[in-house]
Coordinates of C-alpha atoms and ligand atoms in Angstrom, one line a residue:
Chain A
X553 CA 48.8 100.7 75.0
X554 CA 45.7 98.6 74.9
X555 CA 42.7 100.3 73.5
X556 CA 39.8 101.3 75.7
X557 CA 36.4 103.1 75.6
X558 CA 36.6 106.8 76.1
X559 CA 33.7 108.5 78.0
X560 CA 33.1 112.0 79.2
X561 CA 30.8 111.7 82.2
X562 CA 28.5 114.8 82.5
X563 CA 28.7 115.2 86.2
X564 CA 30.6 114.1 89.3
X565 CA 27.7 111.7 90.2
X566 CA 27.7 110.3 86.7
X567 CA 31.5 109.7 86.9
X568 CA 31.3 108.1 90.3
X569 CA 28.4 105.8 89.3
X570 CA 30.2 104.7 86.1
X571 CA 33.4 104.0 88.1
X572 CA 31.5 102.1 90.7
X573 CA 29.7 99.8 88.3
X574 CA 32.8 99.1 86.2
X575 CA 35.8 98.3 88.5
X576 CA 38.1 98.2 85.4
X577 CA 37.3 101.8 84.5
X578 CA 39.8 104.6 85.4
X579 CA 39.4 108.3 85.8
X580 CA 41.7 110.5 83.7
X581 CA 42.3 114.2 84.5
X582 CA 45.6 115.8 83.2
X583 CA 46.7 112.4 81.9
X584 CA 50.4 113.1 82.6
X585 CA 50.8 110.1 84.9
X586 CA 48.1 107.8 83.5
X587 CA 48.9 108.1 79.8
X588 CA 52.5 107.2 80.7
X589 CA 51.4 104.2 82.7
X590 CA 49.1 103.0 79.9
X591 CA 51.9 103.1 77.4
X592 CA 53.9 100.6 79.4
X593 CA 50.9 98.4 80.2
X594 CA 50.9 99.1 83.9
X595 CA 47.1 99.7 83.6
X596 CA 44.7 98.2 81.1
X597 CA 41.4 99.9 81.8
X598 CA 38.2 98.9 80.1
X599 CA 37.2 102.6 79.9
X600 CA 38.7 105.9 80.6
X601 CA 36.4 108.4 82.3
X602 CA 37.6 111.8 81.3
X603 CA 36.7 114.0 84.3
X604 CA 38.8 116.9 83.0
X605 CA 35.8 118.9 81.8
X606 CA 33.8 118.7 85.1
X607 CA 33.4 121.8 87.2
X608 CA 35.9 121.3 89.9
X609 CA 38.3 124.1 88.9
X610 CA 37.6 126.8 91.6
X611 CA 39.8 128.0 94.5
X612 CA 37.5 129.5 97.1
X613 CA 38.1 131.0 100.6
X614 CA 36.4 128.9 103.3
X615 CA 34.3 130.3 106.2
X616 CA 37.2 129.4 108.5
X617 CA 39.6 131.5 106.5
X618 CA 41.3 128.6 104.7
X619 CA 41.0 127.6 101.0
X620 CA 38.9 125.0 99.2
X621 CA 40.7 123.8 96.1
X622 CA 38.8 122.0 93.4
X623 CA 40.4 118.7 92.3
X624 CA 40.7 119.8 88.7
X625 CA 42.7 123.0 89.5
X626 CA 45.9 122.6 87.6
X627 CA 49.2 122.5 89.4
X628 CA 50.2 125.7 87.7
X629 CA 47.0 127.5 88.6
X630 CA 47.4 126.5 92.3
X631 CA 51.0 127.4 92.5
X632 CA 50.3 130.9 91.1
X633 CA 47.1 131.6 93.0
X634 CA 47.7 134.8 94.9
X635 CA 46.2 133.5 98.2
X636 CA 48.5 130.4 98.0
X637 CA 51.5 132.5 97.3
X638 CA 50.7 134.9 100.1
X639 CA 49.5 132.5 102.8
X640 CA 50.8 129.0 101.9
X641 CA 54.1 129.7 100.1
X642 CA 55.5 126.3 100.9
X643 CA 52.6 124.8 98.8
X644 CA 53.5 127.0 95.9
X645 CA 57.2 126.1 96.1
X646 CA 56.5 122.4 96.5
X647 CA 54.3 122.3 93.3
X648 CA 56.9 124.5 91.4
X649 CA 59.6 122.1 92.5
X650 CA 57.8 119.2 90.7
X651 CA 58.1 118.1 87.1
X652 CA 58.3 120.8 84.4
X653 CA 56.1 123.8 83.4
X654 CA 54.5 121.7 80.6
X655 CA 53.5 118.9 83.0
X656 CA 52.3 121.3 85.7
X657 CA 50.1 123.0 83.1
X658 CA 48.3 119.8 82.4
X659 CA 48.5 118.1 85.8
X660 CA 45.6 118.5 88.3
X661 CA 45.5 118.5 92.0
X662 CA 43.6 115.2 92.2
X663 CA 45.9 113.5 89.7
X664 CA 49.0 114.7 91.5
X665 CA 47.8 113.2 94.8
X666 CA 47.0 110.0 93.1
X667 CA 50.1 109.6 91.0
X668 CA 51.9 106.3 91.5
X669 CA 55.4 105.4 92.4
X670 CA 58.4 105.8 90.0
X671 CA 60.1 102.7 91.3
X672 CA 61.8 101.3 88.2
X673 CA 60.8 97.7 89.0
X674 CA 57.1 98.7 89.3
X675 CA 57.5 100.4 85.9
X676 CA 59.0 97.5 84.2
X677 CA 56.5 94.6 83.6
X678 CA 59.4 92.2 82.9
X679 CA 60.0 92.2 86.7
X680 CA 57.7 90.9 89.4
X681 CA 56.3 93.5 91.8
X682 CA 53.9 93.2 94.7
X683 CA 52.5 96.6 94.0
X684 CA 51.7 95.7 90.4
X685 CA 50.7 92.1 91.0
X686 CA 50.3 91.1 94.6
X687 CA 52.4 88.2 95.9
X688 CA 54.9 88.1 93.1
X689 CA 57.8 89.6 95.1
X690 CA 59.8 92.8 95.5
X691 CA 62.9 92.9 93.4
X692 CA 63.8 96.4 94.7
X693 CA 64.4 95.2 98.2
X694 CA 67.5 93.3 97.0
X695 CA 68.1 95.1 93.7
X696 CA 69.2 98.7 92.9
X697 CA 67.4 100.6 95.6
X698 CA 69.1 104.0 95.7
X699 CA 65.8 105.9 95.4
X700 CA 63.8 103.8 97.7
X701 CA 62.3 104.1 101.2
X702 CA 64.1 104.6 104.5
X703 CA 61.0 104.9 106.6
X704 CA 57.9 102.8 107.0
X705 CA 58.5 100.2 104.3
X706 CA 57.6 96.5 104.6
X707 CA 59.2 93.4 103.3
X708 CA 56.6 93.5 100.6
X709 CA 57.4 97.0 99.2
X710 CA 60.1 99.6 99.5
X711 CA 58.7 102.1 97.0
X712 CA 58.3 105.8 97.7
X713 CA 55.5 108.2 96.9
X714 CA 56.8 110.7 94.3
X715 CA 54.5 113.7 94.9
X716 CA 55.9 117.0 96.0
X717 CA 52.5 118.6 96.5
X718 CA 51.5 115.9 98.9
X719 CA 54.4 116.7 101.2
X720 CA 53.2 120.3 101.5
X721 CA 49.5 119.2 101.9
X722 CA 50.4 116.9 104.8
X723 CA 52.5 119.6 106.5
X724 CA 49.6 122.0 106.2
X725 CA 47.0 119.6 107.7
X726 CA 44.9 119.5 104.6
X727 CA 41.7 117.5 104.3
X728 CA 40.4 115.7 101.2
X729 CA 36.8 115.8 100.1
X730 CA 35.9 112.7 98.1
X731 CA 32.6 111.5 96.6
X732 CA 31.4 108.0 96.2
X733 CA 28.0 106.6 95.2
X734 CA 26.8 106.9 98.8
X735 CA 27.7 110.6 98.9
X736 CA 30.6 112.8 100.1
X737 CA 33.1 112.1 102.9
X738 CA 36.2 113.8 104.2
X739 CA 39.6 112.2 104.7
X740 CA 42.4 113.9 106.7
X741 CA 45.4 114.2 104.4
X742 CA 47.7 112.4 106.8
X743 CA 45.4 109.3 106.6
X744 CA 45.0 109.4 102.9
X745 CA 48.2 107.7 101.6
X746 CA 49.0 104.3 103.1
X747 CA 52.1 102.5 104.3
X748 CA 52.7 99.4 102.2
X749 CA 52.3 96.7 104.9
X750 CA 50.9 93.6 103.4
X751 CA 48.9 95.5 100.7
X752 CA 51.3 97.6 98.7
X753 CA 48.9 97.4 95.8
X754 CA 46.9 100.0 97.6
X755 CA 48.5 103.5 97.6
X756 CA 45.6 105.3 99.3
X757 CA 42.5 104.9 101.4
X758 CA 40.2 106.0 98.5
X759 CA 37.6 103.3 98.0
X760 CA 37.0 101.9 94.5
X761 CA 34.8 104.3 92.5
X762 CA 35.4 107.3 94.7
X763 CA 36.5 110.6 93.1
X764 CA 38.5 113.3 94.8
X765 CA 36.5 116.5 94.5
X766 CA 38.5 119.0 96.5
X767 CA 41.3 119.6 99.0
X768 CA 40.6 121.9 102.0
X769 CA 43.4 123.9 103.6
X770 CA 42.8 125.1 107.1
X771 CA 44.1 128.6 108.0
X772 CA 47.7 128.2 109.3
X773 CA 48.7 131.4 111.0
X774 CA 52.4 130.7 110.7
X775 CA 52.4 129.2 107.2
X776 CA 54.3 132.2 105.8
X777 CA 57.4 130.8 107.5
X778 CA 56.9 127.8 105.2
X779 CA 59.9 126.3 103.4
X780 CA 60.1 123.6 100.8
X781 CA 63.5 122.2 100.2
X782 CA 64.0 119.6 97.5
X783 CA 67.2 117.6 96.9
X784 CA 67.6 115.7 93.7
X785 CA 70.1 114.4 91.1
X786 CA 69.8 117.5 89.0
X787 CA 68.8 121.0 89.7
X788 CA 65.3 120.8 88.1
X789 CA 62.9 118.4 86.4
X790 CA 63.7 115.4 88.6
X791 CA 61.9 113.6 91.4
X792 CA 63.1 114.2 94.9
X793 CA 65.7 112.0 96.6
X794 CA 64.7 113.8 99.7
X795 CA 62.4 116.8 100.2
X796 CA 61.4 118.6 103.4
X797 CA 58.5 121.0 104.2
X798 CA 58.8 123.0 107.4
X799 CA 57.0 125.9 109.1
X800 CA 57.6 127.4 112.5
X801 CA 55.8 129.7 114.8
X802 CA 58.4 131.4 117.0
X803 CA 57.4 133.9 119.7
X804 CA 60.2 135.6 121.5
X805 CA 62.8 132.9 121.7
X806 CA 60.3 130.1 122.0
X807 CA 58.9 127.8 119.4
X808 CA 55.1 127.7 119.7
X809 CA 54.3 125.5 116.7
X810 CA 56.3 123.4 114.3
X811 CA 55.6 121.4 111.1
X812 CA 58.0 119.0 109.5
X813 CA 57.1 116.7 106.6
X814 CA 59.4 114.6 104.4
X815 CA 59.1 113.5 100.8
X816 CA 61.0 110.8 98.9
X817 CA 61.6 108.7 102.0
X818 CA 58.5 106.6 102.4
X819 CA 55.4 105.1 100.7
X820 CA 53.5 108.2 101.9
X821 CA 54.3 111.8 102.6
X822 CA 55.9 111.5 106.0
X823 CA 54.9 113.8 108.8
X824 CA 57.6 113.9 111.6
X825 CA 55.1 114.4 114.4
X826 CA 57.5 113.4 117.2
X827 CA 60.2 115.8 116.1
X828 CA 57.6 118.6 115.9
X829 CA 56.5 117.9 119.5
X830 CA 60.1 117.9 120.7
X831 CA 60.5 121.5 119.3
X832 CA 57.5 123.0 121.0
X833 CA 58.6 125.2 123.9
X834 CA 62.2 125.0 122.9
X835 CA 64.5 127.8 121.6
X836 CA 64.8 128.1 117.8
X837 CA 68.5 127.3 117.6
X838 CA 70.9 125.0 115.8
X839 CA 71.2 122.4 118.5
X840 CA 67.5 121.9 118.9
X841 CA 67.1 121.7 115.1
X842 CA 69.8 119.0 115.2
X843 CA 68.0 117.0 117.8
X844 CA 64.7 117.4 116.0
X845 CA 66.3 116.0 112.8
X846 CA 67.8 113.0 114.8
X847 CA 64.3 112.3 116.3
X848 CA 62.7 112.5 112.8
X849 CA 65.1 109.9 111.4
X850 CA 65.5 107.7 114.4
X851 CA 63.6 104.7 113.0
X852 CA 65.1 105.1 109.5
X853 CA 66.5 101.9 107.9
X854 CA 68.9 101.8 105.0
X855 CA 68.7 99.4 102.1
X856 CA 71.9 98.5 100.2
X857 CA 72.1 101.7 98.2
X858 CA 70.1 104.4 99.9
X859 CA 71.8 104.9 103.3
X860 CA 72.9 108.4 102.2
X861 CA 69.2 109.5 102.4
X862 CA 69.3 109.3 106.2
X863 CA 72.0 111.9 106.6
X864 CA 70.7 113.9 103.7
X865 CA 67.2 114.1 105.3
X866 CA 68.7 115.2 108.6
X867 CA 70.7 118.0 107.0
X868 CA 67.7 119.0 104.9
X869 CA 65.5 119.3 108.0
X870 CA 68.2 121.4 109.8
X871 CA 68.5 123.8 106.9
X872 CA 64.8 124.1 106.3
X873 CA 64.1 124.7 109.9
X874 CA 66.8 127.4 110.1
X875 CA 65.2 129.2 107.1
X876 CA 61.7 128.9 108.6
X877 CA 63.0 130.3 111.9
X878 CA 64.1 133.4 109.8
X879 CA 60.6 133.8 108.5
X880 CA 60.7 131.5 105.5
X881 CA 61.5 131.9 101.8
X882 CA 63.9 130.1 99.5
X883 CA 66.0 127.5 101.3
Chain B
X822 CA 74.6 129.5 59.4
X823 CA 76.7 130.9 56.5
X824 CA 76.7 134.6 55.7
X825 CA 75.0 133.9 52.4
X826 CA 72.1 132.2 54.2
X827 CA 71.9 135.0 56.7
X828 CA 71.1 137.4 53.8
X829 CA 68.1 135.4 52.8
X830 CA 64.7 136.7 53.8
X831 CA 63.0 134.8 56.6
X832 CA 60.6 133.3 54.1
X833 CA 63.5 132.1 52.0
X834 CA 64.9 130.2 54.9
X835 CA 61.7 128.7 55.9
X836 CA 61.7 125.1 57.0
X837 CA 60.0 123.8 53.8
X838 CA 62.6 125.6 51.7
X839 CA 65.4 124.2 53.8
X840 CA 64.0 120.7 53.4
X841 CA 63.7 121.0 49.6
X842 CA 67.2 122.4 49.4
X843 CA 68.8 119.8 51.4
X844 CA 67.1 117.0 49.6
X845 CA 68.2 118.4 46.4
X846 CA 71.7 118.6 47.7
X847 CA 71.5 115.0 48.7
X848 CA 70.4 114.1 45.1
X849 CA 66.9 113.1 46.0
X850 CA 64.9 116.0 44.7
X851 CA 62.2 113.8 43.4
X852 CA 61.3 112.7 46.9
X853 CA 60.8 116.2 48.2
X854 CA 57.6 117.3 46.4
X855 CA 55.8 114.0 46.8
X856 CA 56.7 113.9 50.5
X857 CA 55.3 117.4 51.0
X858 CA 52.2 116.8 48.9
X859 CA 51.2 113.6 50.8
X860 CA 51.5 115.6 54.0
X861 CA 49.4 118.4 52.7
X862 CA 46.7 116.1 51.4
X863 CA 46.4 114.4 54.7
X864 CA 46.3 117.8 56.5
X865 CA 43.2 118.8 54.6
X866 CA 41.0 116.1 56.0
X867 CA 42.3 112.8 57.3
X868 CA 38.9 111.4 58.3
X869 CA 37.1 109.1 55.9
X870 CA 33.5 108.2 56.6
X871 CA 34.1 104.6 57.4
X872 CA 35.4 104.2 61.0
X873 CA 37.4 101.2 61.8
X874 CA 36.2 99.4 64.9
X875 CA 37.3 101.2 68.1
X876 CA 37.8 104.5 66.3
X877 CA 35.9 107.7 66.8
X878 CA 35.8 110.8 64.6
X879 CA 37.1 113.8 66.3
X880 CA 37.6 117.4 65.3
X881 CA 40.7 119.3 66.4
X882 CA 41.5 122.9 65.9
X883 CA 45.1 123.1 65.0
X884 CA 46.9 126.4 64.0
X885 CA 43.5 128.0 63.5
X886 CA 42.0 125.4 61.3
X887 CA 39.6 122.6 62.1
X888 CA 40.7 119.1 61.1
X889 CA 38.6 116.0 61.2
X890 CA 40.3 112.7 61.9
X891 CA 39.4 109.1 62.9
X892 CA 41.3 108.0 65.9
X893 CA 41.3 105.2 68.5
X894 CA 41.0 106.8 72.0
X895 CA 44.5 105.5 72.8
X896 CA 46.1 107.7 70.1
X897 CA 48.2 110.5 71.7
X898 CA 47.9 114.0 70.4
X899 CA 51.6 113.7 69.2
X900 CA 50.9 110.6 67.2
X901 CA 47.7 112.2 65.7
X902 CA 49.7 115.3 64.7
X903 CA 52.6 113.4 63.2
X904 CA 51.1 110.3 61.8
X905 CA 47.7 111.4 60.7
X906 CA 47.9 115.1 60.0
X907 CA 51.5 115.2 58.6
X908 CA 52.5 117.9 61.1
X909 CA 55.9 116.4 61.8
X910 CA 57.4 119.5 63.4
X911 CA 56.5 118.3 66.9
X912 CA 59.1 115.6 67.6
X913 CA 59.0 112.4 69.5
X914 CA 62.0 112.3 71.7
X915 CA 61.1 110.1 74.6
X916 CA 57.3 109.6 74.4
X917 CA 57.2 109.7 78.2
X918 CA 57.1 113.4 79.2
X919 CA 60.8 113.5 79.9
X920 CA 62.3 115.5 77.1
X921 CA 60.0 118.3 75.8
X922 CA 60.6 117.6 72.1
X923 CA 56.8 117.2 71.6
X924 CA 55.9 120.5 73.3
X925 CA 52.8 122.3 71.7
X926 CA 50.7 125.1 73.0
X927 CA 47.1 124.4 74.0
X928 CA 44.7 127.2 75.0
X929 CA 47.8 129.4 75.5
X930 CA 49.7 127.0 77.7
X931 CA 52.6 124.8 76.8
X932 CA 52.1 121.0 77.2
X933 CA 53.6 117.7 76.1
X934 CA 51.6 116.3 73.3
X935 CA 53.0 112.8 74.0
X936 CA 51.2 112.8 77.4
X937 CA 47.7 113.7 76.3
X938 CA 45.2 111.8 74.2
X939 CA 44.0 113.4 71.0
X940 CA 40.3 112.7 72.0
X941 CA 40.8 114.8 75.1
X942 CA 41.8 117.9 73.1
X943 CA 38.6 118.4 71.1
X944 CA 37.4 122.1 71.1
X945 CA 40.8 123.3 72.3
X946 CA 43.1 125.8 70.4
X947 CA 46.2 123.8 69.5
X948 CA 49.3 125.6 68.2
X949 CA 52.2 123.7 66.9
X950 CA 55.6 124.9 65.6
X951 CA 54.0 124.9 62.1
X952 CA 51.6 127.6 63.3
X953 CA 54.0 130.2 64.6
X954 CA 55.3 131.8 61.5
X955 CA 53.1 133.9 59.2
X956 CA 53.3 133.6 55.4
X957 CA 56.1 136.2 55.3
X958 CA 57.7 136.3 58.7
X959 CA 59.2 133.9 61.1
X960 CA 58.0 134.3 64.7
X961 CA 60.3 136.5 66.7
X962 CA 61.3 133.6 68.9
X963 CA 62.2 131.6 65.8
X964 CA 64.3 134.5 64.6
X965 CA 65.9 134.6 68.1
X966 CA 66.9 131.0 67.9
X967 CA 68.5 131.5 64.5
X968 CA 70.3 134.7 65.6
X969 CA 71.7 133.0 68.7
X970 CA 72.6 129.6 67.5
X971 CA 69.9 128.1 69.8
X972 CA 70.4 124.6 68.3
X973 CA 72.8 122.3 66.7
X974 CA 71.0 119.2 65.2
X975 CA 67.6 120.9 65.6
X976 CA 65.7 117.9 66.8
X977 CA 64.7 119.5 70.1
X978 CA 64.2 122.9 68.5
X979 CA 60.4 122.9 67.7
X980 CA 59.8 122.0 71.3
X981 CA 62.2 124.6 72.6
X982 CA 60.6 127.3 70.5
X983 CA 57.1 126.5 71.5
X984 CA 58.2 126.3 75.1
X985 CA 59.9 129.7 74.8
X986 CA 56.9 131.3 73.2
X987 CA 54.7 130.2 76.1
X988 CA 57.3 131.1 78.6
X989 CA 57.2 134.8 77.5
X990 CA 53.4 134.8 77.9
X991 CA 53.8 133.3 81.4
X992 CA 56.1 136.1 82.4
X993 CA 53.7 138.7 81.0
X994 CA 51.0 137.0 83.1
X995 CA 53.1 137.3 86.3
X996 CA 53.8 133.6 86.8
X997 CA 56.4 132.5 89.5
X998 CA 58.9 129.6 89.4
X999 CA 60.7 127.5 92.0
X1000 CA 63.7 129.9 91.8
X1001 CA 61.7 133.1 92.1
X1002 CA 63.2 134.6 95.3
X1003 CA 60.0 136.3 96.4
X1004 CA 56.8 134.5 95.4
X1005 CA 54.8 137.7 95.7
X1006 CA 56.9 139.6 93.1
X1007 CA 57.2 137.7 89.9
X1008 CA 60.0 138.7 87.4
X1009 CA 59.3 140.8 84.4
X1010 CA 60.6 140.4 80.9
X1011 CA 63.3 143.0 81.4
X1012 CA 64.4 141.5 84.7
X1013 CA 64.1 137.8 83.8
X1014 CA 67.4 136.3 85.0
X1015 CA 69.4 133.6 83.5
X1016 CA 68.6 131.4 86.5
X1017 CA 64.9 131.9 85.9
X1018 CA 65.2 131.1 82.2
X1019 CA 67.1 127.9 82.9
X1020 CA 64.6 126.8 85.5
X1021 CA 61.6 127.7 83.3
X1022 CA 63.2 125.9 80.3
X1023 CA 64.2 122.8 82.2
X1024 CA 61.3 120.8 80.7
X1025 CA 63.1 120.8 77.3
X1026 CA 66.3 118.8 77.0
X1027 CA 68.8 119.3 74.3
X1028 CA 71.1 116.4 73.5
X1029 CA 73.4 118.7 71.5
X1030 CA 73.6 120.9 74.6
X1031 CA 72.9 124.1 72.8
X1032 CA 71.7 125.5 76.1
X1033 CA 73.8 128.7 76.1
X1034 CA 72.3 129.7 72.7
X1035 CA 68.8 128.8 73.9
X1036 CA 69.1 131.0 77.0
X1037 CA 70.5 133.8 74.7
X1038 CA 67.6 133.3 72.3
X1039 CA 65.0 133.6 75.2
X1040 CA 66.8 136.8 76.4
X1041 CA 66.6 138.3 72.9
X1042 CA 63.0 137.4 72.6
X1043 CA 62.3 138.9 76.0
X1044 CA 63.7 142.2 74.7
X1045 CA 67.0 141.9 76.5
X1046 CA 70.4 142.3 74.9
X1047 CA 71.7 138.7 74.8
X1048 CA 75.3 138.0 75.1
X1049 CA 76.2 136.0 72.0
X1050 CA 77.5 132.7 73.4
X1051 CA 80.4 132.7 71.0
X1052 CA 81.2 136.3 72.0
X1053 CA 81.2 135.5 75.7
X1054 CA 83.6 132.6 75.1
X1055 CA 85.9 135.0 73.2
X1056 CA 85.7 137.5 76.0
X1057 CA 86.7 134.8 78.5
X1058 CA 89.7 133.9 76.5
X1059 CA 90.8 137.5 76.2
X1060 CA 90.5 137.9 80.0
X1061 CA 92.6 134.8 80.6
X1062 CA 95.3 136.1 78.3
X1063 CA 95.5 139.6 79.6
Ligands
FAD1199 C1 59.0 113.4 83.6 C2 58.1 113.6 84.7 C3 58.6 114.2 85.9 C4 57.8 114.4 87.0 N1 58.3 115.0 88.1 C5 57.5 115.2 89.2 C6 58.1 115.7 90.4 O1 59.2 116.1 90.5 N2 57.2 115.9 91.4 C7 55.9 115.5 91.4 O2 55.2 115.7 92.4 N3 55.4 115.0 90.3 C8 56.2 114.8 89.2 N4 55.6 114.2 88.1 C9 54.3 113.7 88.1 C10 53.2 114.7 87.8 O3 53.1 115.6 88.8 C11 51.9 113.9 87.8 O4 51.9 113.1 86.6 C12 50.7 114.7 87.8 O5 50.6 115.5 88.9 C13 49.4 113.9 87.7 O6 48.3 114.7 87.5 P1 47.3 114.4 86.3 O7 46.1 115.3 86.5 O8 48.0 114.5 85.0 O9 46.9 112.9 86.6 P2 46.3 111.8 85.6 O10 47.5 111.2 84.9 O11 45.2 112.2 84.9 O12 45.8 110.7 86.7 C14 46.8 110.1 87.6 C15 46.0 109.1 88.5 O13 45.1 109.8 89.3 C16 43.7 109.3 89.1 N5 42.9 110.5 89.3 C17 43.0 111.7 88.6 N6 42.1 112.6 89.1 C18 41.4 112.0 90.1 C19 40.4 112.4 91.0 N7 39.9 113.6 91.0 N8 40.0 111.5 91.9 C20 40.5 110.3 92.0 N9 41.5 109.8 91.1 C21 41.9 110.7 90.2 C22 43.7 108.7 87.8 O14 42.8 107.7 87.7 C23 45.1 108.2 87.7 O15 45.2 106.9 88.3 C24 56.4 114.0 86.9 C25 55.9 113.4 85.8 C26 56.7 113.2 84.7 C27 56.2 112.6 83.5
FES1200 S1 58.4 113.2 73.4 FE1 57.0 114.2 74.8 S2 58.3 114.8 76.3 FE2 59.6 113.6 75.1
FES1201 S1 69.8 120.9 68.9 FE1 70.2 118.8 68.9 S2 69.0 118.1 70.5 FE2 68.9 120.2 70.8

């Protein structure tokens, strides 16, 4: 690790102004992703701005009946919050499916949403990588790519976003509140993470210097049907090969509303909007769930070693939707 | 553990005692006191007045005592504990948050000391494996690991024990896990299932694979009657024969 200056900004404004005037500065919150990256020289900041002591640790009910979650709420605190467990169980489960208790205790909401890919080529500075150093190449495209993207990748980058929490947030139509030197702005969660395109070095649409201050969840009347199903190489403490978040509003025999989001398959948490639209007005049965899964994966493209993810995703969607149709719970 | 060792009081089978004994057995008794002394001296106050460039002086509260030390901001809490304060109970397995050997408890919550910087932990209450036992008694979780053979080589054990201590508090505080069937009714100590224990302990790997003993140790510490792993293997064999 290269050495750096360590600063504790005394307010959000102070943090943002320091980060804007020094483009080589980085925020640190829980540190569980950044310290790891620093150790392998992926980042060499001039200074670390420790925002972990700032006052963004509240979870409050909004006027609309949703929740406003401070960016420094820990993953553990959010997953265990009683309103989240009652009203957004798929968010609790998604968080609890990630990492380990020790990491979740340190990790914050903002840091989780900003964590970077676990692509082994990105992590190993002996390899070129367009994400780490633009225009050097993507060895994953032709290398060992079992964990890589099947949707929305480009010839520049086939990495996937590793966050479980983000998959739940995109399914729940969350909004991010961010602060820059010019003031606050809001970003719909679905527009927050980017596809790689020609600029894989940019994971998100956060502008330099901007700090995430909160995430806002709208009320989702049918969120109790929420399911988070995570499939991985071992039963716990591993990143997703494929994960699925679903929720369904079923009235009588008819589906009124559907949410389907996928993790582990793309450079961003993947909302399967077309499959959701297909389900609306249909009966909540096996054959419709099968068709929805086909629609969600119709543009999927396999690399040399990750073709299995396409079938795995379809099966996961079918299973998660079936559990959501029964009212939710463990999938 | 031999029967003779089992008869010793907890204090007699403390870690320090064990270290001294085994070094004596290996014929290197002279090394033992000096090794321990140098650690103890460092523990008292590892900060000298002259800072090297890039260093800052910080104050950490570890196992109830304030310690001053000079560190560069890039020094992890794990390295500060081990290299500067002589608290080598916390182990460095992977140094990347992937094994749990470095687990310590900060403000009541278990964390990986390899993934946090020492400077970030000023003013926090840090408890390491060295802080669990009292002068005369091992912590009940330490006893449970001994009673249930919750280890083989012992390298992962300080992390496993710190993780288990925090786990029990999490249960008391009503925390849920990925495998909790109903997120609105968290398990209690008495009803904590094996599946729950395994999921909640998944952040601590054991290369010796002492997992059965670790689960049994957590069950004992939770007040349950643990099946001794050895006993349950015997039972299986009996069943197969009959
Ligand atoms: C072994 C291991 C397994 C893991 N498994 C999983 C898993 O299965 N699923 C999963 O989802 N995650 C997993 N993780 C990742 C973990 O969830 C993240 O490391 C964690 O959520 C990051 O949060 P943090 O607060 O520690 O972030 P930090 O490390 O402090 O920061 C991460 C990044 O976010 C930036 N940042 C932090 N806060 C803000 C803010 N408010 N505004 C703007 N930028 C900010 C930092 O500058 C940095 O670039 C795993 C990690 C490890 C080490
Ligand atoms: S040494 Fe910290 S988790 Fe392995
Ligand atoms: S006892 Fe050897 S690693 Fe766990």
